[in-house]
Coordinates of C-alpha atoms (C1' of nucleotides) in Angstrom, one line a residue:
Chain B
X221 CA -6.2 41.9 81.1
X222 CA -4.5 42.7 78.0
X223 CA -5.6 46.1 77.7
X224 CA -3.2 49.0 77.6
X225 CA -3.2 51.6 80.6
X226 CA -5.1 54.7 79.3
X227 CA -3.4 57.9 78.8
X228 CA -4.3 60.4 81.7
X229 CA -4.8 63.2 79.0
X230 CA -7.5 61.2 77.4
X231 CA -9.4 60.7 80.6
X232 CA -8.9 64.3 81.7
X233 CA -10.3 65.4 78.3
X234 CA -13.4 63.1 78.4
X235 CA -13.8 64.4 81.9
X236 CA -14.2 68.0 80.7
X237 CA -15.9 67.2 77.6
X238 CA -18.7 65.1 79.1
X239 CA -19.1 67.2 82.3
X240 CA -17.3 65.1 85.0
X241 CA -14.9 67.1 86.2
X242 CA -13.7 70.8 85.3
X243 CA -10.7 72.8 86.6
X244 CA -12.0 75.0 89.4
X245 CA -12.7 78.6 88.7
X246 CA -11.8 77.7 85.0
X247 CA -12.7 81.0 83.4
X248 CA -10.3 82.7 85.8
X249 CA -7.7 80.5 84.6
X250 CA -8.1 77.9 87.2
X251 CA -6.6 77.5 90.6
X252 CA -3.6 75.2 91.2
X253 CA -4.9 72.1 93.1
X254 CA -8.7 72.7 93.0
X255 CA -11.3 71.0 90.8
X256 CA -15.1 71.1 90.3
X257 CA -17.3 68.3 89.8
X258 CA -19.7 68.7 86.7
X259 CA -23.2 67.3 86.3
X260 CA -22.1 63.8 85.8
X261 CA -19.1 63.9 88.2
X262 CA -21.3 64.8 91.0
X263 CA -23.5 62.2 90.4
X264 CA -20.6 59.7 90.2
X265 CA -19.2 61.1 93.4
X266 CA -22.5 61.2 95.2
X267 CA -23.0 57.5 94.1
X268 CA -19.7 56.6 95.7
X269 CA -20.3 58.6 98.7
X270 CA -23.7 56.9 99.2
X271 CA -22.6 53.3 98.9
X272 CA -19.6 53.9 101.2
X273 CA -22.3 55.4 103.7
X274 CA -24.7 52.4 103.0
X275 CA -21.8 49.8 103.6
X276 CA -20.6 51.6 106.8
X277 CA -23.6 53.0 108.6
X278 CA -26.8 51.5 107.1
X279 CA -25.8 48.1 106.4
X280 CA -22.5 47.6 108.2
X281 CA -20.8 44.2 107.7
X282 CA -21.2 41.4 109.6
X283 CA -18.6 40.9 112.4
X284 CA -16.6 37.8 113.4
X285 CA -19.2 36.7 115.9
X286 CA -21.8 36.7 113.1
X287 CA -23.6 39.7 114.1
X288 CA -23.7 43.1 112.2
X289 CA -20.9 45.5 113.6
X290 CA -22.2 48.6 115.3
X291 CA -21.3 51.9 113.6
X292 CA -22.9 55.4 113.9
X293 CA -22.4 58.6 111.6
X294 CA -21.4 62.0 112.2
X295 CA -21.0 65.2 110.5
X296 CA -18.5 67.5 112.3
X297 CA -17.5 71.1 111.2
X298 CA -14.7 71.7 109.1
X299 CA -13.3 74.5 111.5
X300 CA -12.6 73.2 114.8
X301 CA -10.9 74.8 118.0
X302 CA -7.5 75.3 117.0
X303 CA -6.5 73.3 120.2
X304 CA -7.6 70.4 118.3
X305 CA -4.6 70.5 115.9
X306 CA -2.1 70.9 118.7
X307 CA -3.4 67.9 120.3
X308 CA -3.5 65.8 117.1
X309 CA 0.1 66.7 116.3
X310 CA -0.7 68.6 113.3
X311 CA 0.4 72.0 114.1
X312 CA 3.8 70.7 115.3
X313 CA 4.1 67.8 113.0
X314 CA 2.3 68.6 109.8
X315 CA 4.8 71.6 109.0
X316 CA 8.1 70.5 107.9
X317 CA 11.1 73.0 107.5
X318 CA 12.7 72.7 104.2
X319 CA 16.1 74.0 102.9
X320 CA 17.2 74.3 99.1
X321 CA 20.5 74.0 97.6
X322 CA 21.1 77.1 95.5
X323 CA 23.6 75.2 93.5
X324 CA 21.9 71.9 92.7
X325 CA 18.4 73.0 93.1
X326 CA 17.9 70.0 95.3
X327 CA 15.4 70.2 98.2
X328 CA 15.9 68.7 101.7
X329 CA 13.9 68.3 104.8
X330 CA 15.9 70.3 107.3
X331 CA 15.2 67.8 110.1
X332 CA 16.5 64.9 107.9
X333 CA 19.9 66.3 107.3
X334 CA 22.9 66.0 109.8
X335 CA 26.2 68.0 109.8
X336 CA 29.5 66.9 110.4
X337 CA 31.4 69.5 112.2
X338 CA 35.3 69.1 112.3
X339 CA 36.5 68.5 115.9
X340 CA 39.6 70.6 115.5
X341 CA 37.4 73.5 114.4
X342 CA 39.3 73.6 110.7
X343 CA 37.6 73.4 107.4
X344 CA 34.2 73.1 106.2
X345 CA 31.1 71.3 107.8
X346 CA 29.8 68.7 105.8
X347 CA 26.0 67.7 105.5
X348 CA 24.5 64.5 104.8
X349 CA 21.2 62.7 105.0
X350 CA 20.4 61.4 108.4
X351 CA 20.3 57.8 107.1
X352 CA 23.9 57.8 105.7
X353 CA 25.8 55.0 107.0
X354 CA 29.5 55.3 108.4
X355 CA 31.1 54.4 105.1
X356 CA 29.3 57.4 103.3
X357 CA 30.3 59.6 105.9
X358 CA 34.0 58.5 105.6
X359 CA 33.7 58.9 102.0
X360 CA 32.4 62.6 102.0
X361 CA 34.8 63.2 104.8
X362 CA 37.8 61.9 102.9
X363 CA 36.9 63.8 99.9
X364 CA 36.0 67.1 101.3
X365 CA 38.1 67.2 104.5
X366 CA 41.3 66.3 102.8
X367 CA 41.7 62.6 103.9
X368 CA 39.8 62.7 107.4
X369 CA 37.3 60.2 108.2
X370 CA 34.0 60.4 110.3
X371 CA 35.8 60.0 113.7
X372 CA 37.2 63.4 113.2
X373 CA 33.9 65.2 113.2
X374 CA 31.0 65.6 115.5
X375 CA 27.5 64.7 114.1
X376 CA 25.1 67.4 114.8
X377 CA 21.4 67.6 113.4
X378 CA 21.1 70.6 111.0
X379 CA 18.0 71.9 112.8
X380 CA 20.2 72.7 116.1
X381 CA 22.6 75.1 114.1
X382 CA 22.1 78.7 113.4
X383 CA 21.4 79.9 110.0
X384 CA 24.6 82.0 110.4
X385 CA 26.4 78.7 110.2
X386 CA 24.9 77.8 107.1
X387 CA 27.6 79.8 105.1
X388 CA 30.1 77.2 105.9
X389 CA 28.2 74.2 105.2
X390 CA 28.7 72.0 102.3
X391 CA 25.1 70.9 101.1
X392 CA 24.8 67.0 100.6
X393 CA 25.2 67.0 96.8
X394 CA 27.9 69.8 96.3
X395 CA 31.4 70.2 97.0
X396 CA 31.5 74.0 98.0
X397 CA 30.0 75.4 101.2
X398 CA 27.2 78.0 101.4
X399 CA 24.9 76.8 99.1
X400 CA 22.2 75.9 101.5
X401 CA 19.0 78.3 101.8
X402 CA 17.6 79.0 105.3
X403 CA 14.9 76.7 106.4
X404 CA 11.4 77.8 105.2
X405 CA 8.5 76.5 106.8
X406 CA 5.7 74.5 104.9
X407 CA 2.5 74.2 106.8
X408 CA 0.2 72.1 105.1
X409 CA -2.8 73.5 107.0
X410 CA -4.8 76.3 105.4
X411 CA -5.7 78.9 108.2
X412 CA -8.1 81.4 108.4
X413 CA -9.6 83.9 111.2
X414 CA -12.9 83.4 113.1
X415 CA -14.7 86.7 113.6
X416 CA -14.4 89.9 111.8
X417 CA -10.8 90.8 112.9
X418 CA -7.7 88.8 111.9
X419 CA -5.3 88.3 114.5
X420 CA -3.3 85.5 116.0
X421 CA -5.9 85.1 118.9
X422 CA -8.5 84.1 116.4
X423 CA -6.5 81.9 114.1
X424 CA -8.2 78.9 113.0
X425 CA -7.5 76.2 110.7
X426 CA -9.5 74.2 107.8
X427 CA -9.3 70.6 108.9
X428 CA -6.5 68.4 107.0
X429 CA -8.4 65.2 108.0
X430 CA -11.9 64.5 109.0
X431 CA -11.1 62.0 111.7
X432 CA -10.4 64.6 114.5
X433 CA -13.8 65.4 114.4
X434 CA -14.9 62.0 115.2
X435 CA -12.3 61.9 118.3
X436 CA -13.8 65.3 119.5
X437 CA -17.1 63.8 119.7
X438 CA -16.3 60.5 121.0
X439 CA -17.5 61.2 124.4
X440 CA -20.9 62.7 122.9
X441 CA -21.5 59.7 121.0
X442 CA -20.9 57.3 123.8
X443 CA -23.2 59.3 126.0
X444 CA -25.8 59.7 123.6
X445 CA -26.1 56.8 121.3
X446 CA -26.1 53.5 123.3
X447 CA -23.1 52.2 121.4
X448 CA -20.7 49.9 123.2
X449 CA -17.0 49.0 122.5
X450 CA -16.4 47.9 119.6
X451 CA -18.1 50.2 117.6
X452 CA -17.3 52.7 114.8
X453 CA -18.0 56.3 114.0
X454 CA -18.3 57.3 110.3
X455 CA -17.7 60.4 108.7
X456 CA -17.6 61.9 105.1
X457 CA -16.6 65.5 104.4
X458 CA -14.0 67.6 102.9
X459 CA -10.7 68.2 104.0
X460 CA -7.7 70.6 103.0
X461 CA -4.2 70.3 102.7
X462 CA -2.0 73.0 101.4
X463 CA 0.2 70.3 99.4
X464 CA 3.6 71.5 98.1
X465 CA 2.9 70.1 94.8
X466 CA -0.6 69.2 93.8
X467 CA -0.5 66.8 90.9
X468 CA -2.1 64.2 88.8
X469 CA -5.6 65.4 88.4
X470 CA -7.9 65.1 91.2
X471 CA -5.3 62.6 93.0
X472 CA -3.5 65.2 95.0
X473 CA -5.7 68.3 95.3
X474 CA -5.6 70.9 98.1
X475 CA -9.4 70.5 98.6
X476 CA -10.5 66.9 98.8
X477 CA -12.9 64.6 100.4
X478 CA -12.5 61.9 102.8
X479 CA -14.6 58.8 103.9
X480 CA -13.2 58.0 107.4
X481 CA -14.4 55.6 110.0
X482 CA -13.0 55.4 113.4
X483 CA -13.2 51.7 115.0
X484 CA -12.9 51.9 118.8
X485 CA -12.0 48.5 120.0
X486 CA -10.1 47.1 123.0
X487 CA -6.5 47.2 122.8
X488 CA -5.9 43.6 122.7
X489 CA -8.3 43.3 119.7
X490 CA -6.4 45.7 117.6
X491 CA -4.8 43.1 115.3
X492 CA -8.1 41.2 115.0
X493 CA -10.1 44.2 113.9
X494 CA -7.2 45.5 111.5
X495 CA -7.5 42.3 109.6
X496 CA -11.2 42.4 109.6
X497 CA -11.3 46.0 108.0
X498 CA -8.5 45.2 105.5
X499 CA -10.6 42.5 104.2
X500 CA -14.0 44.2 104.2
X501 CA -12.6 47.3 102.4
X502 CA -11.0 45.5 99.8
X503 CA -13.9 43.5 99.1
X504 CA -15.8 46.9 98.9
X505 CA -13.6 48.2 96.3
X506 CA -14.1 45.4 94.3
X507 CA -17.9 45.3 94.6
X508 CA -17.8 48.8 92.9
X509 CA -16.0 47.3 89.9
X510 CA -12.5 48.0 90.8
X511 CA -10.3 44.9 89.1
X512 CA -8.6 43.0 91.8
X513 CA -5.6 42.8 89.8
X514 CA -5.4 46.7 89.8
X515 CA -5.2 46.8 93.5
X516 CA -2.6 45.8 95.8
X517 CA -2.3 45.9 99.7
X518 CA 0.8 47.4 101.0
X519 CA 2.0 47.3 104.4
X520 CA 3.7 50.5 105.8
X521 CA 7.4 50.2 106.5
X522 CA 8.2 51.1 110.1
X523 CA 10.0 54.3 109.1
X524 CA 7.0 55.5 107.1
X525 CA 4.4 55.0 109.9
X526 CA 2.6 58.3 111.1
X527 CA 3.2 59.4 114.5
X528 CA 0.1 58.1 116.0
X529 CA 0.7 54.7 114.4
X530 CA 4.3 54.1 115.7
X531 CA 3.4 51.8 118.5
X532 CA 0.6 50.0 116.9
X533 CA 0.3 46.8 114.6
X534 CA 0.8 49.1 111.6
X535 CA -0.8 50.6 108.7
X536 CA -2.0 49.1 105.4
X537 CA -2.7 50.8 102.3
X538 CA -5.3 49.6 99.7
X539 CA -3.5 51.1 96.2
X540 CA -4.7 51.3 93.1
X541 CA -2.9 51.2 89.6
X542 CA -3.6 54.4 88.4
X543 CA -2.4 55.4 84.6
X544 CA 0.2 57.9 86.3
X545 CA 1.6 55.3 88.8
X546 CA 1.5 52.2 86.6
X547 CA 3.1 49.9 86.7
X548 CA 3.3 51.1 90.3
X549 CA 0.4 52.0 92.7
X550 CA -1.1 54.9 94.4
X551 CA -3.0 55.1 97.7
X552 CA -6.7 54.7 97.5
X553 CA -7.4 54.0 101.3
X554 CA -5.3 53.3 104.2
X555 CA -6.3 51.2 107.2
X556 CA -4.2 52.5 110.2
X557 CA -4.0 51.3 113.8
X558 CA -4.0 54.8 115.6
X559 CA -3.7 53.2 118.9
X560 CA -5.0 55.3 121.7
X561 CA -2.9 58.4 120.6
X562 CA -5.9 60.5 119.6
X563 CA -8.1 60.0 122.4
X564 CA -5.2 60.4 124.9
X565 CA -4.0 63.5 123.4
X566 CA -7.2 65.2 123.5
X567 CA -7.8 64.0 126.9
X568 CA -4.7 65.6 128.0
X569 CA -5.1 68.8 126.0
X570 CA -8.9 69.3 127.1
X571 CA -8.6 68.1 130.4
X572 CA -11.8 65.9 129.6
X573 CA -12.0 62.4 130.7
X574 CA -12.0 60.5 127.4
X575 CA -11.8 56.9 128.9
X576 CA -14.4 54.3 128.2
X577 CA -16.2 52.3 131.0
X578 CA -16.8 48.9 130.1
X579 CA -20.5 48.1 131.4
X580 CA -19.7 44.4 131.7
X581 CA -16.2 44.4 133.5
X582 CA -16.4 47.9 135.0
X583 CA -13.2 48.7 133.9
X584 CA -12.0 51.9 132.6
X585 CA -9.8 52.3 129.6
X586 CA -9.0 54.2 126.4
X587 CA -10.1 52.5 123.5
X588 CA -7.6 51.7 120.6
X589 CA -8.6 52.8 117.1
X590 CA -8.6 51.2 113.7
X591 CA -8.9 53.8 111.0
X592 CA -10.1 52.6 107.4
X593 CA -9.7 56.0 105.5
X594 CA -10.6 56.3 102.2
X595 CA -10.3 59.2 99.7
X596 CA -13.7 59.7 98.1
X597 CA -12.2 62.1 95.5
X598 CA -9.4 59.5 94.9
X599 CA -12.0 56.8 94.5
X600 CA -13.8 58.8 91.9
X601 CA -10.5 58.9 90.0
X602 CA -10.1 55.4 90.4
X603 CA -13.4 54.9 89.0
X604 CA -12.9 56.8 86.0
X605 CA -9.7 55.4 85.3
X606 CA -10.9 51.9 85.7
X607 CA -14.1 52.3 83.4
X608 CA -12.1 54.2 80.7
X609 CA -12.2 51.8 77.8
X610 CA -10.9 52.4 74.4
X611 CA -12.4 50.6 71.6
X612 CA -11.7 51.3 68.2
X613 CA -14.7 49.3 67.0
X614 CA -17.4 51.6 68.1
X615 CA -18.5 54.8 66.8
X616 CA -17.7 56.7 70.1
X617 CA -14.2 55.2 70.1
X618 CA -14.4 54.7 74.0
X619 CA -16.7 53.8 76.6
X620 CA -17.0 54.0 80.2
X621 CA -17.3 50.7 81.8
X622 CA -18.7 51.9 85.0
X623 CA -20.2 49.4 87.2
X624 CA -24.1 50.0 87.3
X625 CA -24.1 51.0 91.0
X626 CA -21.9 54.0 90.3
X627 CA -22.9 54.9 86.8
X628 CA -24.1 58.5 86.7
X629 CA -26.9 57.3 84.6
X630 CA -28.4 54.0 84.8
X631 CA -30.3 53.9 81.6
X632 CA -31.3 56.0 78.7
X633 CA -34.9 55.8 77.2
X634 CA -34.8 56.4 73.4
X635 CA -37.4 56.6 70.8
X636 CA -36.0 55.0 67.3
X637 CA -37.1 58.0 65.8
X638 CA -38.4 61.5 66.5
X639 CA -41.9 60.3 64.9
X640 CA -44.9 61.2 66.8
X641 CA -45.8 57.6 67.9
X642 CA -42.5 56.8 69.3
X643 CA -41.9 59.8 71.6
X644 CA -45.0 59.7 73.8
X645 CA -44.5 56.1 74.6
X646 CA -40.8 56.7 75.4
X647 CA -41.6 59.5 77.7
X648 CA -44.3 57.6 79.7
X649 CA -41.6 54.8 80.0
X650 CA -39.1 57.6 81.3
X651 CA -41.6 58.9 83.8
X652 CA -42.1 55.7 85.0
X653 CA -38.4 54.5 85.5
X654 CA -37.1 57.8 86.9
X655 CA -39.1 57.4 90.0
X656 CA -36.5 54.5 90.7
X657 CA -33.0 55.2 88.8
X658 CA -31.3 58.0 87.4
X659 CA -32.2 57.7 83.7
X660 CA -32.1 60.1 80.6
X661 CA -34.8 60.6 77.8
X662 CA -33.1 61.5 74.6
X663 CA -35.0 62.2 71.6
X664 CA -33.0 64.2 69.1
X665 CA -30.7 62.9 66.4
X666 CA -30.4 59.5 64.9
X667 CA -30.0 56.4 67.2
X668 CA -26.4 55.9 66.6
X669 CA -25.3 59.2 67.9
X670 CA -27.4 58.6 70.8
X671 CA -26.0 55.3 71.6
X672 CA -22.5 56.7 71.2
X673 CA -23.2 59.5 73.5
X674 CA -24.3 57.0 76.2
X675 CA -21.3 54.9 75.9
X676 CA -19.2 57.9 76.7
X677 CA -20.8 58.7 79.8
X678 CA -21.0 55.0 80.7
X679 CA -24.8 54.3 80.9
X680 CA -25.2 50.4 81.1
X681 CA -28.6 50.1 79.2
X682 CA -30.6 51.8 76.6
X683 CA -34.1 51.1 76.2
X684 CA -35.6 51.8 72.5
X685 CA -39.0 52.2 71.6
X686 CA -39.7 51.5 68.0
X687 CA -42.6 50.2 65.6
X688 CA -42.9 46.9 67.1
X689 CA -43.4 48.7 70.5
X690 CA -46.7 50.0 69.2
X691 CA -47.9 46.6 68.3
X692 CA -46.8 44.6 71.2
X693 CA -45.6 46.8 73.9
X694 CA -41.9 45.6 73.8
X695 CA -38.8 47.5 73.8
X696 CA -35.0 46.7 72.8
X697 CA -32.5 46.8 75.4
X698 CA -29.1 47.6 74.3
X699 CA -26.1 46.7 76.5
X700 CA -23.2 49.1 76.7
X701 CA -20.4 46.7 76.9
X702 CA -21.3 44.3 74.3
X703 CA -23.6 46.6 72.0
X704 CA -26.0 43.5 71.8
X705 CA -29.8 43.8 72.0
X706 CA -32.5 41.8 73.5
X707 CA -36.3 42.7 73.4
X708 CA -38.4 42.7 76.4
X709 CA -41.8 43.6 77.6
X710 CA -42.0 47.3 78.4
X711 CA -43.5 46.6 81.9
X712 CA -40.7 44.5 82.7
X713 CA -38.0 47.3 82.2
X714 CA -38.0 48.1 85.8
X715 CA -37.6 44.5 86.9
X716 CA -35.2 44.0 84.2
X717 CA -32.8 46.6 85.4
X718 CA -33.2 45.4 89.2
X719 CA -32.0 42.0 87.9
X720 CA -29.4 43.1 85.5
X721 CA -27.9 45.3 88.0
X722 CA -27.7 42.8 90.6
X723 CA -26.1 40.3 88.2
X724 CA -23.5 42.6 87.1
X725 CA -22.7 43.6 90.8
X726 CA -22.2 39.8 91.9
Chain U
rG124 C1' 9.5 75.7 95.9
rC125 C1' 13.3 74.2 91.3
rG126 C1' 14.2 72.5 86.3
rG127 C1' 12.2 71.3 81.4
rG128 C1' 7.6 71.3 78.3
rU129 C1' 2.8 73.0 76.9
rG130 C1' -1.2 76.9 76.7
rU131 C1' -5.2 78.7 69.5
rA132 C1' -13.4 76.9 69.1
rG133 C1' -16.5 72.5 74.1
rC134 C1' -12.4 68.6 72.8
rU135 C1' -7.8 67.1 69.9
rC136 C1' -4.8 69.9 67.1
rA137 C1' -2.7 72.7 62.6
rG138 C1' -1.0 77.8 61.2
rU139 C1' 1.4 82.7 59.9
rG140 C1' 5.1 89.6 61.9
rG141 C1' -0.3 92.0 58.4
rU142 C1' -6.1 90.9 63.4
rA143 C1' -7.4 82.4 61.9
rG144 C1' -8.4 77.1 60.3
rA145 C1' -9.5 71.3 60.5
rG146 C1' -11.6 67.1 62.6
rC147 C1' -14.8 65.7 66.3
rA148 C1' -18.6 67.7 69.6
rU149 C1' -23.0 71.1 70.3
rC150 C1' -27.5 73.1 67.9
rA151 C1' -31.2 73.1 63.7
rG152 C1' -33.1 70.9 59.3
rC153 C1' -33.3 66.4 56.6
rU154 C1' -32.8 61.2 56.4
rU155 C1' -33.1 56.8 59.4
rC156 C1' -36.8 50.6 62.3
rC157 C1' -31.0 50.1 65.6
rC158 C1' -25.0 52.1 66.4
rA159 C1' -25.7 55.7 59.3
rA160 C1' -21.6 60.3 65.2
rG161 C1' -25.2 59.6 57.1
rC162 C1' -26.3 64.5 54.5
rU163 C1' -27.1 70.0 54.7
rG164 C1' -26.3 74.3 57.5
rA165 C1' -25.5 77.1 61.8
rG166 C1' -23.5 79.2 66.3
rG167 C1' -18.8 79.4 68.8
rG168 C1' -12.1 82.1 69.3
rC169 C1' -10.2 89.7 71.0
rC170 C1' -5.1 82.7 69.8
rG171 C1' -4.2 81.6 78.9
rU172 C1' -3.3 86.7 81.2
rG173 C1' -0.6 91.5 81.7
rG174 C1' 3.3 94.4 79.7
rG175 C1' 7.3 95.2 76.1
rU176 C1' 9.6 95.5 70.9
rU177 C1' 7.2 96.9 66.3
rC178 C1' 3.6 100.9 61.6
rG179 C1' 1.4 96.4 63.0
rA180 C1' 2.1 90.8 67.7
rU181 C1' -1.5 84.8 67.9
rA182 C1' 3.6 84.5 66.4
rC183 C1' 9.4 88.0 69.0
rC184 C1' 11.1 89.1 74.4
rC185 C1' 9.8 89.6 79.7
rA186 C1' 6.5 88.6 83.6
rU187 C1' 2.4 86.0 85.4
rC188 C1' -1.3 82.1 85.9
rA189 C1' -2.8 77.2 84.8
rC190 C1' -1.7 71.9 83.3
rC191 C1' 1.9 68.1 82.0
rC192 C1' 6.7 65.5 83.0
rG193 C1' 11.1 65.3 86.7
rC194 C1' 13.0 66.6 91.5
rU195 C1' 11.0 68.0 96.3
rC196 C1' 6.8 66.9 99.1
rC197 C1' 2.6 63.8 100.3
rA198 C1' 3.0 63.3 109.4

RNA sequence: GCGGGUGUAGCUCAGUGGUAGAGCAUCAGCUUCCCAAGCUGAGGGCCGUGGGUUCGAUACCCAUCACCCGCUCCA
């Protein structure tokens, strides 16, 4: 690929101009971290959503044993009993106390700072990042403690100190004490109140991930659907995170949509299944037209693993080279080994038995979970970025190279002129095709303008009715990417589309 | 949340202390048998919002909101 990385500004502008994505509550000046999907954006998003559902629930992949794997769907509510989030660790772990340095304007996670307290009680206390090695400690101690070294100090986590002591603490990137602010809580979960009165008793949360709804329903699904481990439960839905800094268009927004599948398997098979799902998921993104070179697999370092994945075989991210991360990559999907953390937690907090009884071996155990969790809205962004293709050679200057399976419109039916003879034929063709595919009928303005418009919204095919159509019932097919034309029988348009779309998809 | 930048038509932008322009888009008419987004015309903005200075603010000052970049964050 020799093409340049497109500029995010141009993509955002096209999204607004053509009705893919608007700032949420635009007429009131927008709202930080929220976006609305316009007429074409919702088509694109729904296409992606439906393709995921199909690949997971309707036609799940063939497993290692040659048989299709078993996955069922679910749609759980956004607001759950708040105990859910205590059990999941989100109430404790999803809020990080932060301290700011007034002098350097740096911000630190309070639980990532350590403090050196002089053993003899004299002099300032020195704070450092917790991962500082002894060399750095000696250096800071020497500089700020007048020649002392780390051995002259006690090491204490900042979080165990009182805020009264902060006046005597030197922030990690300064020389004078007393510049640290007191810790502020950043809870990333939105909360609300259930019922008419607002009080702590009926406080509830908007889910920060869809996954927990699946774990809450594990027992219900097992008891009602004849599934047997290994099997999966899939869910698509909105999730909410009160991000400190929403950034990069829809990449990190406060309201977003996830496509998550929890795959329950025997603990000893976790590794095998993780490898299986990584492979499957990567193939899936490729099948939607995401270039293989634009994606990488990235194994999480042990220190960045989430609390639920600490003891497992690890997490792999499928990352895409977004224009704002290039030449680096940003997360599109994570495949995590959540171990038995969630089921165990919910079993403990709810008092319900969530173990699985294997009908063959008659053994009870808690299944382990492999979780392919993809961002639907991030997927939309990746599709937009991938499709955006500047082309100075054509009138529109740009076209959206969507894979036909995700394109909001699969074809446009165009009478070459607005003359009486062309319009009724085109209209009839449109009425036939729209039963099968999302298509546009566009009559107004000259043909060049209409082709250009379809290029900008990424319509793969245009079928044009002209004078020859009247004589021999054929139409021209104009291809978006090449601008080349063929002529085919009007009766074959549907079949042609089927064939071409399969071809482009392979 | 901090620092810097930006905010003028649907989009990209110009502009001035005396209440606004271009290109593209949109719409209409014309033209057109294939990219000729060609021709003609029209609609559309109290210049992000709220204050202040001023006889007068889109312009200067303050605040606020949104977006962009960098921190921070993203279990």
